[in-house]
Amino acid sequence: MSKRIFIDGSINSELCIIATDGQEINYFDYSDDLIASKKNNIYLGIVSRVEPSLQAAFIDFGSEKKAFLPFDEIHPSYFKIPHNEKLIETKDDKNNDAEEEKQNRKNFLSFYRKYKIQDVIKKDQVLLIQIVKEERGTKGAAITTFISLPGRYSVLLPNNSSNGGVSKKISNPLDRKRLKKLHDGFNLPDGMSIIIRTNAISAEDEDIIADFNYLRKLWTKIREETLKSKAPKLISELDTPIIKVARDLNQRSVDEIIFSDLKTMKEYKKLESEFSVNKNKKITHYKEKLPLFESFGIKNPINSLSEENIYMKSGGYLVINPTEALTSIDINSGRSTSEKNIEITALNTNLEACEEIFKQVQLRNIAGLIVIDFIDMSINGNNNKVERKIKELFYKDRARVQLTKISQFGLMEISRQRIGQSVYETFYKKCECCNGNGLRKTKSIIFHNIISLIKNLNSLDKTDEYEIQIDKIFFQENKVELIKRVKALKLKFDVKFIELEEGLIHKVFEIDKKVLELINSKSKENIIKNNIPESNTEKSYRRKIKKKSIEEIT
């Protein structure tokens, strides 16, 4: 099957990217002016507040919420310390062994232990920062001053010399030896390092060198932009959708890249030439009037990615439920009944579900804790097969992943690193009517709430007439029942229902705020009045220790 990447839209407005293997979608990314990822972006920020109790600083980088910067994420070059106490950096010889590297790291850590953040970082100080975690809910972004510039085959650390080398995921000795030799050939200045990524295993040396040169040029450009900028300001975007396609997707296995916008295609060609020496000849411009995805028979997954039920070819299906703490995935056999017995049906459905789970996790960008409820299997060997399948699939994941074994209840837990926003955060927000729980109040609970409110009005001991605003449609449908319940209370005051067609946003009924304040104050008085002070009747079970007098001791 042919592997294609479809890029629909323009960089300046809406951009939708889909990678397919035949007709099956295995990569999806979307961006527009309203939805823009800030992760990995580099900003020039100002210290707005130093918090000694947290040993951290809050940085203004142009967003509404201030970013959180821990003390150990601040590079020592930003420390405001006396000249005679400054860290004396020694030049590393090429023949340094592992013990010397460990000693340098110990010295580096002891340097942090020597100072407190309030002594070395001052308010209104300017810092060059990078976003590590994006804003979520009420939390601001998490940032660092240790910059990392990701490329196709390597990651440049321009102000961190302690983490360079070949990726630990590369286990083949021959590959490690070749890449280590290439790594040592880079003439890196003091304080700079580079990590060779796993993508470099199948790459030629020329492409890796070209990638390194691109990152060096990028860092020079960032420095030049920083020197002429005034904080707070965005300096560089490193994770735009078009950059991620050129950098992260496996270009060697792609047969064709199709663009609907000419300007976006030219921008991509420019990036492609900077990342690699070999020019990509598989780029084409789509010129037909019919929309790009529809003309190739591809369904845009934007609307389907929020669906709870995902159906598989065998007849089984997944139920995906995202919550605040975790994402639960339940596997059901459904109509899958073609196998000889229950055990084989369970095994085959679970194995098929593994591939669909990995695909959905990638497309939806699900992160955090993922709990999978597999169909129960009685044979341990079958559990091992499913565990092996999940490990093989998630080994290809760019995010860091931790897996547990299937428990006796058929549950497997996966912890996945957060890389950007999920589709739930990007395309959806909580329903204001049900507050995101997907439930609407029934007639009985609405009647109960109205009657409870009227009972509270009765506690005010007033004979005034109270007005309750109510939705017109609901009142007309339930007028008889509601008035019957109100009359049964035998009130000393009148209750008047005012019907409204508009004005009650996501509510069925409402009362004046001043009346609500009176009810709340009255209820507080009653609580204080009826509160019985607790008498200390509990027996003390402490052992009495007899004190011996000095005379007895002598």
mmCIF file of N, CA and C in Angstrom, residues 21 55-57 89 133 169 184 196 206 219 264 291 322 324 333 366 410 416 418 421 455 458 480 485:
data_model
loop_
_atom_site.group_PDB
_atom_site.id
_atom_site.type_symbol
_atom_site.label_atom_id
_atom_site.label_comp_id
_atom_site.label_asym_id
_atom_site.label_seq_id
_atom_site.Cartn_x
_atom_site.Cartn_y
_atom_site.Cartn_z
ATOM 1 N N ASP A 21 -1.645 5.155 5.290
ATOM 2 C CA ASP A 21 -1.073 3.930 4.730
ATOM 3 C C ASP A 21 -2.210 3.258 3.973
ATOM 4 N N GLN A 55 11.155 27.944 45.926
ATOM 5 C CA GLN A 55 12.451 27.957 45.243
ATOM 6 C C GLN A 55 12.240 27.938 43.729
ATOM 7 N N ALA A 56 11.435 28.911 43.288
ATOM 8 C CA ALA A 56 11.080 29.027 41.870
ATOM 9 C C ALA A 56 10.770 30.483 41.556
ATOM 10 N N ALA A 57 10.711 30.788 40.267
ATOM 11 C CA ALA A 57 10.375 32.134 39.800
ATOM 12 C C ALA A 57 9.211 32.050 38.833
ATOM 13 N N GLU A 89 34.846 27.383 35.261
ATOM 14 C CA GLU A 89 34.649 26.261 34.353
ATOM 15 C C GLU A 89 35.984 25.864 33.745
ATOM 16 N N LYS A 133 6.161 22.364 29.326
ATOM 17 C CA LYS A 133 4.761 21.919 29.412
ATOM 18 C C LYS A 133 3.865 23.122 29.166
ATOM 19 N N LYS A 169 18.703 4.492 23.487
ATOM 20 C CA LYS A 169 17.828 3.532 22.814
ATOM 21 C C LYS A 169 18.541 2.777 21.701
ATOM 22 N N ASP A 184 31.899 12.572 17.812
ATOM 23 C CA ASP A 184 33.180 13.142 18.249
ATOM 24 C C ASP A 184 33.804 14.045 17.186
ATOM 25 N N ILE A 196 22.614 12.304 19.469
ATOM 26 C CA ILE A 196 22.249 11.637 18.215
ATOM 27 C C ILE A 196 20.986 10.816 18.457
ATOM 28 N N GLU A 206 26.179 12.092 5.727
ATOM 29 C CA GLU A 206 25.985 13.422 5.136
ATOM 30 C C GLU A 206 24.694 14.081 5.647
ATOM 31 N N TRP A 219 20.452 28.094 15.963
ATOM 32 C CA TRP A 219 20.863 28.680 17.237
ATOM 33 C C TRP A 219 21.474 30.068 17.036
ATOM 34 N N THR A 264 2.588 26.962 1.060
ATOM 35 C CA THR A 264 2.956 25.972 2.080
ATOM 36 C C THR A 264 3.947 24.956 1.504
ATOM 37 N N PRO A 291 -12.213 19.154 -2.948
ATOM 38 C CA PRO A 291 -11.332 19.178 -1.768
ATOM 39 C C PRO A 291 -10.328 18.033 -1.769
ATOM 40 N N PRO A 322 -12.250 9.632 28.449
ATOM 41 C CA PRO A 322 -11.254 10.493 29.101
ATOM 42 C C PRO A 322 -11.831 11.127 30.361
ATOM 43 N N GLU A 324 -10.550 13.383 34.291
ATOM 44 C CA GLU A 324 -9.538 14.316 34.800
ATOM 45 C C GLU A 324 -8.250 13.588 35.177
ATOM 46 N N SER A 333 -16.026 -7.732 23.028
ATOM 47 C CA SER A 333 -15.984 -8.643 21.877
ATOM 48 C C SER A 333 -17.083 -8.326 20.870
ATOM 49 N N ILE A 366 -3.371 11.116 23.376
ATOM 50 C CA ILE A 366 -3.745 10.859 24.767
ATOM 51 C C ILE A 366 -2.476 10.703 25.601
ATOM 52 N N GLY A 410 -7.469 -8.266 34.653
ATOM 53 C CA GLY A 410 -7.442 -7.979 33.218
ATOM 54 C C GLY A 410 -7.116 -6.543 32.885
ATOM 55 N N ARG A 416 2.000 7.667 29.802
ATOM 56 C CA ARG A 416 2.554 8.226 28.564
ATOM 57 C C ARG A 416 2.873 9.706 28.732
ATOM 58 N N ARG A 418 3.300 13.570 28.080
ATOM 59 C CA ARG A 418 2.449 14.529 27.391
ATOM 60 C C ARG A 418 3.261 15.281 26.339
ATOM 61 N N GLN A 421 -1.095 19.195 23.135
ATOM 62 C CA GLN A 421 -2.463 19.061 23.619
ATOM 63 C C GLN A 421 -3.169 17.882 22.952
ATOM 64 N N LYS A 455 -39.178 26.412 50.463
ATOM 65 C CA LYS A 455 -39.083 26.128 51.903
ATOM 66 C C LYS A 455 -38.080 27.053 52.582
ATOM 67 N N ASN A 458 -39.613 30.339 53.168
ATOM 68 C CA ASN A 458 -40.510 30.277 54.317
ATOM 69 C C ASN A 458 -39.766 30.570 55.622
ATOM 70 N N VAL A 480 -49.368 22.261 36.157
ATOM 71 C CA VAL A 480 -50.348 21.675 37.080
ATOM 72 C C VAL A 480 -49.660 20.982 38.251
ATOM 73 N N ARG A 485 -47.850 21.031 44.048
ATOM 74 C CA ARG A 485 -46.832 20.797 45.088
ATOM 75 C C ARG A 485 -46.613 22.047 45.933
#
